[in-house]
Amino acid sequence: MVLAQLGGSITRALQQMSNATVIDEEVLNDCLIEISRALLQSDVQFNLVQDMQTNINNIVNLEDLAAGHDKSKIIEEAVFNELCKMLDPGKSSFVPEKGKTSVVMFVGLQGSGKTTTCTKYAHYYQKKGWKPALVCADTFRAGAFDQLMQNATNAEIPFYGSYMESDPVKIAVEGVERFTEENRDLIIVDTSGRHKQEAALFEEMRQVFEATKPDLVIFVIDSSIGQAAFDQAQAFKQSVAVGAVTITKMDGHVKGGGSLSAVAATKSPVIFIGTGEHMDEFEVFEVKPFVSRLLG
Ligand code: GDP
């Protein structure tokens, strides 16, 4: 079930509930079953769905609600709040400060959209008058430097990388040093990905992290990842101090719900979403407006 359908299914379940002549336990249960089914079909992790159901049942105590209470409104609010909670780790991420050098490292699997997202992120801040710079510490994928160079050139953002050097740590350190000297206020380090989670990738990530001491690590996840999202995100979090998440390809006709579990797995907020291949197809992510939009 794609995200737009998910929103429609939840809204329909709520409508059906509020149309009932009497809202009793059975009606509430049917409604929650429908919502849970829709979430599971969208690849939201089972535990999260179960927690949501339990929490709503705890919050909405129909017996205790005196007559005259708008039960359907209370249930709708509880569902809205629980969906927001699912996407809100309860803490914000590091926020870079304009004019002060910050280092932001991007991590994620190959193909997740990491390199594209690095440029989008740089471009987003550049439009606001910042002085970003890009460092290509991906020496694993042939063509990674060319891709970053092309993106950076299109966006008119300074970049650093090497065709010759094979040590990503060395490149990352040199790039960060150079751009720090040049007083760039947002130094973005793109790291290697792999097709799957493997020890070598995590070791390399750890080394780049140790050497550059980034202020923020952003984990990039493809929205089409499905149920594997939770484990993948958790594996990255266990290797480096992930502080924020960016979900890519939210424009595609994908289920998308799996990637939302990355919040629970990393205990970090989603800060941006990618909505297309173009540099400007990049949005700040805010939980409440997202859930409102989802539910139409
Ligand atoms: P990396 O291997 O993780 O660095 O991934 P890339 O940045 O090379 O992206 C892989 C593919 O996904 C490229 O074709 C990108 O254009 C595409 N891509 C990245 N972000 C988005 C997005 O938000 N929407 C769409 N539709 N495509 C994206």
mmCIF file of C-alpha atoms and ligand atoms in Angstrom:
data_model
loop_
_atom_site.group_PDB
_atom_site.id
_atom_site.type_symbol
_atom_site.label_atom_id
_atom_site.label_comp_id
_atom_site.label_asym_id
_atom_site.label_seq_id
_atom_site.Cartn_x
_atom_site.Cartn_y
_atom_site.Cartn_z
ATOM 1 C CA MET A 1 0.000 0.000 0.000
ATOM 2 C CA VAL A 2 1.547 3.331 -1.004
ATOM 3 C CA LEU A 3 1.578 6.220 1.459
ATOM 4 C CA ALA A 4 -1.263 8.128 -0.201
ATOM 5 C CA GLN A 5 -3.449 5.008 0.011
ATOM 6 C CA LEU A 6 -2.397 4.504 3.611
ATOM 7 C CA GLY A 7 -3.725 7.953 4.513
ATOM 8 C CA GLY A 8 -6.966 7.222 2.642
ATOM 9 C CA SER A 9 -7.429 3.885 4.435
ATOM 10 C CA ILE A 10 -6.895 5.431 7.868
ATOM 11 C CA THR A 11 -9.290 8.275 7.089
ATOM 12 C CA ARG A 12 -11.903 5.792 5.871
ATOM 13 C CA ALA A 13 -11.558 3.693 9.013
ATOM 14 C CA LEU A 14 -12.041 6.810 11.142
ATOM 15 C CA GLN A 15 -15.044 7.896 9.101
ATOM 16 C CA GLN A 16 -16.671 4.509 9.449
ATOM 17 C CA MET A 17 -16.133 4.671 13.195
ATOM 18 C CA SER A 18 -17.636 8.142 13.510
ATOM 19 C CA ASN A 19 -20.657 7.130 11.396
ATOM 20 C CA ALA A 20 -21.581 4.372 13.850
ATOM 21 C CA THR A 21 -24.759 5.047 15.819
ATOM 22 C CA VAL A 22 -23.058 4.061 19.041
ATOM 23 C CA ILE A 23 -19.291 4.079 19.434
ATOM 24 C CA ASP A 24 -18.552 1.127 21.667
ATOM 25 C CA GLU A 25 -15.555 -1.153 22.219
ATOM 26 C CA GLU A 26 -16.414 -3.191 19.157
ATOM 27 C CA VAL A 27 -16.569 -0.174 16.873
ATOM 28 C CA LEU A 28 -13.285 1.148 18.274
ATOM 29 C CA ASN A 29 -11.645 -2.248 17.860
ATOM 30 C CA ASP A 30 -12.807 -2.588 14.264
ATOM 31 C CA CYS A 31 -11.455 0.860 13.543
ATOM 32 C CA LEU A 32 -8.079 0.073 15.112
ATOM 33 C CA ILE A 33 -7.870 -3.238 13.268
ATOM 34 C CA GLU A 34 -8.464 -1.448 9.957
ATOM 35 C CA ILE A 35 -5.824 1.189 10.754
ATOM 36 C CA SER A 36 -3.314 -1.434 11.877
ATOM 37 C CA ARG A 37 -3.920 -3.474 8.743
ATOM 38 C CA ALA A 38 -3.301 -0.425 6.559
ATOM 39 C CA LEU A 39 -0.074 0.395 8.428
ATOM 40 C CA LEU A 40 1.186 -3.184 8.155
ATOM 41 C CA GLN A 41 0.366 -3.302 4.456
ATOM 42 C CA SER A 42 2.489 -0.185 4.100
ATOM 43 C CA ASP A 43 5.390 -2.018 5.747
ATOM 44 C CA VAL A 44 5.305 -0.188 9.058
ATOM 45 C CA GLN A 45 6.995 -2.414 11.596
ATOM 46 C CA PHE A 46 4.716 -4.777 13.515
ATOM 47 C CA ASN A 47 5.909 -3.689 16.983
ATOM 48 C CA LEU A 48 5.208 -0.041 16.210
ATOM 49 C CA VAL A 49 1.699 -0.874 15.033
ATOM 50 C CA GLN A 50 1.059 -2.966 18.104
ATOM 51 C CA ASP A 51 2.294 -0.177 20.400
ATOM 52 C CA MET A 52 0.045 2.298 18.646
ATOM 53 C CA GLN A 53 -2.975 0.063 19.153
ATOM 54 C CA THR A 54 -2.204 -0.497 22.832
ATOM 55 C CA ASN A 55 -1.631 3.213 23.453
ATOM 56 C CA ILE A 56 -4.917 4.221 21.833
ATOM 57 C CA ASN A 57 -6.796 1.619 23.819
ATOM 58 C CA ASN A 58 -5.214 3.013 26.989
ATOM 59 C CA ILE A 59 -5.988 6.617 26.118
ATOM 60 C CA VAL A 60 -9.525 6.091 24.885
ATOM 61 C CA ASN A 61 -11.449 4.541 27.711
ATOM 62 C CA LEU A 62 -14.970 4.467 26.360
ATOM 63 C CA GLU A 63 -16.553 3.351 29.633
ATOM 64 C CA ASP A 64 -15.120 6.297 31.514
ATOM 65 C CA LEU A 65 -16.213 8.794 28.911
ATOM 66 C CA ALA A 66 -19.373 10.439 30.119
ATOM 67 C CA ALA A 67 -22.243 10.892 27.718
ATOM 68 C CA GLY A 68 -21.890 14.072 25.763
ATOM 69 C CA HIS A 69 -18.209 13.520 25.026
ATOM 70 C CA ASP A 70 -17.446 13.544 21.343
ATOM 71 C CA LYS A 71 -16.006 10.040 21.286
ATOM 72 C CA SER A 72 -15.145 10.030 17.599
ATOM 73 C CA LYS A 73 -13.187 13.271 18.003
ATOM 74 C CA ILE A 74 -11.261 11.837 20.950
ATOM 75 C CA ILE A 75 -10.417 8.717 18.956
ATOM 76 C CA GLU A 76 -9.403 10.743 15.896
ATOM 77 C CA GLU A 77 -7.105 12.875 18.040
ATOM 78 C CA ALA A 78 -5.583 9.808 19.675
ATOM 79 C CA VAL A 79 -4.882 8.247 16.261
ATOM 80 C CA PHE A 80 -3.355 11.485 14.976
ATOM 81 C CA ASN A 81 -1.155 11.809 18.063
ATOM 82 C CA GLU A 82 -0.026 8.192 17.915
ATOM 83 C CA LEU A 83 0.915 8.509 14.244
ATOM 84 C CA CYS A 84 2.903 11.634 15.125
ATOM 85 C CA LYS A 85 4.564 9.801 18.011
ATOM 86 C CA MET A 86 5.655 7.063 15.642
ATOM 87 C CA LEU A 87 7.567 9.674 13.677
ATOM 88 C CA ASP A 88 8.816 11.734 16.576
ATOM 89 C CA PRO A 89 11.802 10.443 18.540
ATOM 90 C CA GLY A 90 11.179 13.157 21.139
ATOM 91 C CA LYS A 91 14.420 14.982 20.525
ATOM 92 C CA SER A 92 15.676 17.267 17.826
ATOM 93 C CA SER A 93 18.901 16.817 15.907
ATOM 94 C CA PHE A 94 21.988 19.015 15.900
ATOM 95 C CA VAL A 95 21.215 22.243 14.046
ATOM 96 C CA PRO A 96 24.165 23.825 12.228
ATOM 97 C CA GLU A 97 24.788 27.501 12.828
ATOM 98 C CA LYS A 98 25.325 29.877 9.948
ATOM 99 C CA GLY A 99 28.821 31.364 9.927
ATOM 100 C CA LYS A 100 30.234 28.693 12.228
ATOM 101 C CA THR A 101 31.917 25.615 10.735
ATOM 102 C CA SER A 102 29.884 22.421 11.052
ATOM 103 C CA VAL A 103 30.783 19.039 9.628
ATOM 104 C CA VAL A 104 27.928 16.821 8.507
ATOM 105 C CA MET A 105 28.575 13.246 7.437
ATOM 106 C CA PHE A 106 26.130 11.282 5.267
ATOM 107 C CA VAL A 107 25.843 7.501 5.539
ATOM 108 C CA GLY A 108 23.618 4.937 3.844
ATOM 109 C CA LEU A 109 23.544 2.016 1.484
ATOM 110 C CA GLN A 110 24.616 2.346 -2.143
ATOM 111 C CA GLY A 111 21.715 3.508 -4.278
ATOM 112 C CA SER A 112 19.828 5.008 -1.352
ATOM 113 C CA GLY A 113 20.328 8.449 -2.862
ATOM 114 C CA LYS A 114 23.133 9.544 -0.559
ATOM 115 C CA THR A 115 25.237 11.478 -3.069
ATOM 116 C CA THR A 116 22.172 13.182 -4.548
ATOM 117 C CA THR A 117 20.978 14.074 -1.051
ATOM 118 C CA CYS A 118 24.371 15.566 -0.103
ATOM 119 C CA THR A 119 24.071 18.023 -2.982
ATOM 120 C CA LYS A 120 20.417 18.765 -2.262
ATOM 121 C CA TYR A 121 21.305 19.480 1.361
ATOM 122 C CA ALA A 122 24.187 21.753 0.331
ATOM 123 C CA HIS A 123 21.998 23.508 -2.229
ATOM 124 C CA TYR A 124 19.213 24.009 0.330
ATOM 125 C CA TYR A 125 21.582 25.865 2.663
ATOM 126 C CA GLN A 126 23.359 27.710 -0.122
ATOM 127 C CA LYS A 127 20.042 29.220 -1.182
ATOM 128 C CA LYS A 128 19.755 30.579 2.349
ATOM 129 C CA GLY A 129 23.127 32.299 2.087
ATOM 130 C CA TRP A 130 25.334 29.657 3.707
ATOM 131 C CA LYS A 131 28.722 28.620 2.349
ATOM 132 C CA PRO A 132 28.529 24.810 2.009
ATOM 133 C CA ALA A 133 31.211 22.543 0.542
ATOM 134 C CA LEU A 134 31.175 18.891 -0.476
ATOM 135 C CA VAL A 135 33.785 16.229 0.249
ATOM 136 C CA CYS A 136 33.684 12.931 -1.639
ATOM 137 C CA ALA A 137 35.017 10.266 0.727
ATOM 138 C CA ASP A 138 33.497 7.478 -1.361
ATOM 139 C CA THR A 139 36.457 5.714 -2.917
ATOM 140 C CA PHE A 140 34.604 2.406 -3.180
ATOM 141 C CA ARG A 141 32.183 3.071 -6.016
ATOM 142 C CA ALA A 142 33.746 3.812 -9.367
ATOM 143 C CA GLY A 143 32.297 7.051 -10.615
ATOM 144 C CA ALA A 144 31.280 8.357 -7.189
ATOM 145 C CA PHE A 145 33.681 11.292 -7.389
ATOM 146 C CA ASP A 146 32.589 12.139 -10.935
ATOM 147 C CA GLN A 147 28.968 12.114 -9.821
ATOM 148 C CA LEU A 148 29.596 14.368 -6.844
ATOM 149 C CA MET A 149 31.765 16.662 -8.945
ATOM 150 C CA GLN A 150 29.043 16.971 -11.581
ATOM 151 C CA ASN A 151 26.319 17.635 -9.005
ATOM 152 C CA ALA A 152 28.489 20.127 -7.155
ATOM 153 C CA THR A 153 29.458 21.919 -10.364
ATOM 154 C CA ASN A 154 25.799 22.197 -11.399
ATOM 155 C CA ALA A 155 24.936 23.632 -8.011
ATOM 156 C CA GLU A 156 28.054 25.834 -7.963
ATOM 157 C CA ILE A 157 29.259 24.354 -4.695
ATOM 158 C CA PRO A 158 32.986 23.847 -3.973
ATOM 159 C CA PHE A 159 34.017 20.207 -3.724
ATOM 160 C CA TYR A 160 36.977 18.076 -2.740
ATOM 161 C CA GLY A 161 37.927 14.556 -3.793
ATOM 162 C CA SER A 162 40.564 12.521 -5.580
ATOM 163 C CA TYR A 163 40.842 10.075 -8.465
ATOM 164 C CA MET A 164 44.152 8.746 -7.168
ATOM 165 C CA GLU A 165 43.769 8.444 -3.402
ATOM 166 C CA SER A 166 42.078 5.231 -2.281
ATOM 167 C CA ASP A 167 41.951 5.972 1.439
ATOM 168 C CA PRO A 168 38.568 7.553 2.248
ATOM 169 C CA VAL A 169 39.741 8.658 5.687
ATOM 170 C CA LYS A 170 42.636 10.630 4.208
ATOM 171 C CA ILE A 171 40.354 12.354 1.692
ATOM 172 C CA ALA A 172 37.741 13.143 4.328
ATOM 173 C CA VAL A 173 40.324 14.676 6.666
ATOM 174 C CA GLU A 174 42.002 16.689 3.908
ATOM 175 C CA GLY A 175 38.660 17.951 2.617
ATOM 176 C CA VAL A 176 37.422 18.979 6.049
ATOM 177 C CA GLU A 177 40.742 20.702 6.797
ATOM 178 C CA ARG A 178 40.753 22.591 3.529
ATOM 179 C CA PHE A 179 37.194 23.839 3.838
ATOM 180 C CA THR A 180 37.647 24.716 7.498
ATOM 181 C CA GLU A 181 40.594 26.901 6.502
ATOM 182 C CA GLU A 182 38.400 28.472 3.844
ATOM 183 C CA ASN A 183 35.794 29.297 6.481
ATOM 184 C CA ARG A 184 33.058 27.254 4.856
ATOM 185 C CA ASP A 185 30.238 26.962 7.369
ATOM 186 C CA LEU A 186 28.779 23.621 6.244
ATOM 187 C CA ILE A 187 31.212 20.872 5.284
ATOM 188 C CA ILE A 188 29.364 17.866 3.945
ATOM 189 C CA VAL A 189 31.156 14.520 3.807
ATOM 190 C CA ASP A 190 29.726 11.891 1.455
ATOM 191 C CA THR A 191 30.855 8.392 2.434
ATOM 192 C CA SER A 192 30.897 5.044 0.662
ATOM 193 C CA GLY A 193 27.852 2.865 0.481
ATOM 194 C CA ARG A 194 27.619 -0.844 -0.209
ATOM 195 C CA HIS A 195 24.885 -2.938 -1.745
ATOM 196 C CA LYS A 196 24.257 -4.488 1.618
ATOM 197 C CA GLN A 197 25.273 -3.967 5.198
ATOM 198 C CA GLU A 198 28.726 -5.405 5.646
ATOM 199 C CA ALA A 199 31.467 -5.214 8.207
ATOM 200 C CA ALA A 200 33.880 -3.448 5.844
ATOM 201 C CA LEU A 201 31.446 -0.614 5.245
ATOM 202 C CA PHE A 202 30.777 -0.092 8.924
ATOM 203 C CA GLU A 203 34.474 -0.170 9.764
ATOM 204 C CA GLU A 204 35.196 2.445 7.104
ATOM 205 C CA MET A 205 32.334 4.590 8.351
ATOM 206 C CA ARG A 206 33.655 4.400 11.890
ATOM 207 C CA GLN A 207 37.121 5.443 10.748
ATOM 208 C CA VAL A 208 35.834 8.438 8.784
ATOM 209 C CA PHE A 209 33.702 9.379 11.781
ATOM 210 C CA GLU A 210 36.627 9.163 14.214
ATOM 211 C CA ALA A 211 38.905 11.144 11.926
ATOM 212 C CA THR A 212 36.515 13.964 11.024
ATOM 213 C CA LYS A 213 34.454 14.126 14.231
ATOM 214 C CA PRO A 214 31.295 15.328 12.499
ATOM 215 C CA ASP A 215 28.761 17.442 14.350
ATOM 216 C CA LEU A 216 25.974 15.452 12.752
ATOM 217 C CA VAL A 217 25.636 12.100 10.983
ATOM 218 C CA ILE A 218 22.672 11.881 8.630
ATOM 219 C CA PHE A 219 21.431 8.430 7.697
ATOM 220 C CA VAL A 220 19.911 8.295 4.206
ATOM 221 C CA ILE A 221 17.254 5.673 3.595
ATOM 222 C CA ASP A 222 15.345 4.798 0.439
ATOM 223 C CA SER A 223 11.590 4.900 1.057
ATOM 224 C CA SER A 224 11.084 1.719 -0.957
ATOM 225 C CA ILE A 225 13.118 -0.363 1.467
ATOM 226 C CA GLY A 226 10.127 -2.073 3.092
ATOM 227 C CA GLN A 227 10.267 -4.159 6.241
ATOM 228 C CA ALA A 228 14.073 -4.330 6.164
ATOM 229 C CA ALA A 229 14.232 -0.657 7.151
ATOM 230 C CA PHE A 230 14.244 -1.090 10.901
ATOM 231 C CA ASP A 231 17.159 -3.518 10.977
ATOM 232 C CA GLN A 232 19.126 -1.555 8.425
ATOM 233 C CA ALA A 233 18.722 1.708 10.286
ATOM 234 C CA GLN A 234 19.585 0.055 13.581
ATOM 235 C CA ALA A 235 22.750 -1.463 12.113
ATOM 236 C CA PHE A 236 23.935 1.961 10.964
ATOM 237 C CA LYS A 237 23.068 3.510 14.313
ATOM 238 C CA GLN A 238 25.094 0.848 16.108
ATOM 239 C CA SER A 239 28.167 1.693 14.042
ATOM 240 C CA VAL A 240 28.096 5.487 14.064
ATOM 241 C CA ALA A 241 26.221 8.075 16.080
ATOM 242 C CA VAL A 242 23.394 8.704 13.624
ATOM 243 C CA GLY A 243 21.682 11.949 14.644
ATOM 244 C CA ALA A 244 19.139 12.476 11.886
ATOM 245 C CA VAL A 245 17.419 10.675 9.025
ATOM 246 C CA THR A 246 16.618 11.700 5.470
ATOM 247 C CA ILE A 247 14.151 9.596 3.495
ATOM 248 C CA THR A 248 14.586 9.636 -0.273
ATOM 249 C CA LYS A 249 12.332 8.844 -3.219
ATOM 250 C CA MET A 250 9.138 9.813 -1.432
ATOM 251 C CA ASP A 251 7.829 10.789 -4.872
ATOM 252 C CA GLY A 252 7.790 7.198 -6.084
ATOM 253 C CA HIS A 253 4.857 4.826 -5.921
ATOM 254 C CA VAL A 254 6.330 2.914 -3.048
ATOM 255 C CA LYS A 255 4.893 1.703 0.204
ATOM 256 C CA GLY A 256 7.126 4.010 2.187
ATOM 257 C CA GLY A 257 5.911 2.944 5.599
ATOM 258 C CA GLY A 258 8.981 0.846 6.278
ATOM 259 C CA SER A 259 11.323 3.791 6.057
ATOM 260 C CA LEU A 260 9.321 5.537 8.770
ATOM 261 C CA SER A 261 10.572 2.859 11.196
ATOM 262 C CA ALA A 262 14.037 4.371 10.797
ATOM 263 C CA VAL A 263 12.969 6.944 13.373
ATOM 264 C CA ALA A 264 12.320 4.297 16.001
ATOM 265 C CA ALA A 265 15.454 2.355 15.046
ATOM 266 C CA THR A 266 17.808 5.325 15.229
ATOM 267 C CA LYS A 267 15.869 7.352 17.814
ATOM 268 C CA SER A 268 16.565 10.275 15.502
ATOM 269 C CA PRO A 269 14.226 12.620 13.691
ATOM 270 C CA VAL A 270 13.602 12.692 9.968
ATOM 271 C CA ILE A 271 14.800 16.145 8.948
ATOM 272 C CA PHE A 272 14.351 16.124 5.160
ATOM 273 C CA ILE A 273 12.649 14.057 2.497
ATOM 274 C CA GLY A 274 13.676 13.683 -1.130
ATOM 275 C CA THR A 275 10.790 14.023 -3.548
ATOM 276 C CA GLY A 276 12.509 13.687 -6.921
ATOM 277 C CA GLU A 277 15.835 13.520 -8.713
ATOM 278 C CA HIS A 278 16.161 17.265 -9.154
ATOM 279 C CA MET A 279 18.184 19.356 -6.730
ATOM 280 C CA ASP A 280 15.165 21.353 -5.586
ATOM 281 C CA GLU A 281 13.016 18.293 -4.948
ATOM 282 C CA PHE A 282 13.886 18.267 -1.288
ATOM 283 C CA GLU A 283 11.635 19.253 1.612
ATOM 284 C CA VAL A 284 12.061 19.957 5.281
ATOM 285 C CA PHE A 285 10.236 17.239 7.168
ATOM 286 C CA GLU A 286 7.883 18.170 9.971
ATOM 287 C CA VAL A 287 5.901 15.504 11.738
ATOM 288 C CA LYS A 288 2.514 17.154 12.296
ATOM 289 C CA PRO A 289 2.086 18.670 8.823
ATOM 290 C CA PHE A 290 3.214 15.341 7.322
ATOM 291 C CA VAL A 291 0.627 13.343 9.263
ATOM 292 C CA SER A 292 -2.067 15.966 8.528
ATOM 293 C CA ARG A 293 -1.274 15.722 4.834
ATOM 294 C CA LEU A 294 -1.224 11.931 5.008
ATOM 295 C CA LEU A 295 -4.709 11.895 6.467
ATOM 296 C CA GLY A 296 -5.881 14.496 3.964
HETATM 297 P P1 GDP B 1 24.003 6.689 -3.616
HETATM 298 O O1 GDP B 1 24.569 5.446 -4.235
HETATM 299 O O2 GDP B 1 23.352 6.387 -2.310
HETATM 300 O O3 GDP B 1 24.963 7.814 -3.531
HETATM 301 O O4 GDP B 1 22.767 7.124 -4.550
HETATM 302 P P2 GDP B 1 22.646 8.248 -5.663
HETATM 303 O O5 GDP B 1 22.674 9.594 -5.078
HETATM 304 O O6 GDP B 1 23.588 7.945 -6.788
HETATM 305 O O7 GDP B 1 21.134 7.995 -6.129
HETATM 306 C C1 GDP B 1 20.709 6.786 -6.721
HETATM 307 C C2 GDP B 1 19.565 7.101 -7.677
HETATM 308 O O8 GDP B 1 18.436 7.564 -6.957
HETATM 309 C C3 GDP B 1 19.909 8.204 -8.680
HETATM 310 O O9 GDP B 1 19.377 7.846 -9.933
HETATM 311 C C4 GDP B 1 19.193 9.431 -8.117
HETATM 312 O O10 GDP B 1 18.839 10.355 -9.114
HETATM 313 C C5 GDP B 1 17.973 8.800 -7.488
HETATM 314 N N1 GDP B 1 17.377 9.601 -6.403
HETATM 315 C C6 GDP B 1 17.964 10.105 -5.303
HETATM 316 N N2 GDP B 1 17.066 10.744 -4.516
HETATM 317 C C7 GDP B 1 15.870 10.652 -5.145
HETATM 318 C C8 GDP B 1 14.529 11.105 -4.839
HETATM 319 O O11 GDP B 1 14.247 11.718 -3.814
HETATM 320 N N3 GDP B 1 13.563 10.788 -5.751
HETATM 321 C C9 GDP B 1 13.824 10.084 -6.909
HETATM 322 N N4 GDP B 1 12.823 9.816 -7.721
HETATM 323 N N5 GDP B 1 15.060 9.635 -7.198
HETATM 324 C C10 GDP B 1 16.069 9.914 -6.352
#
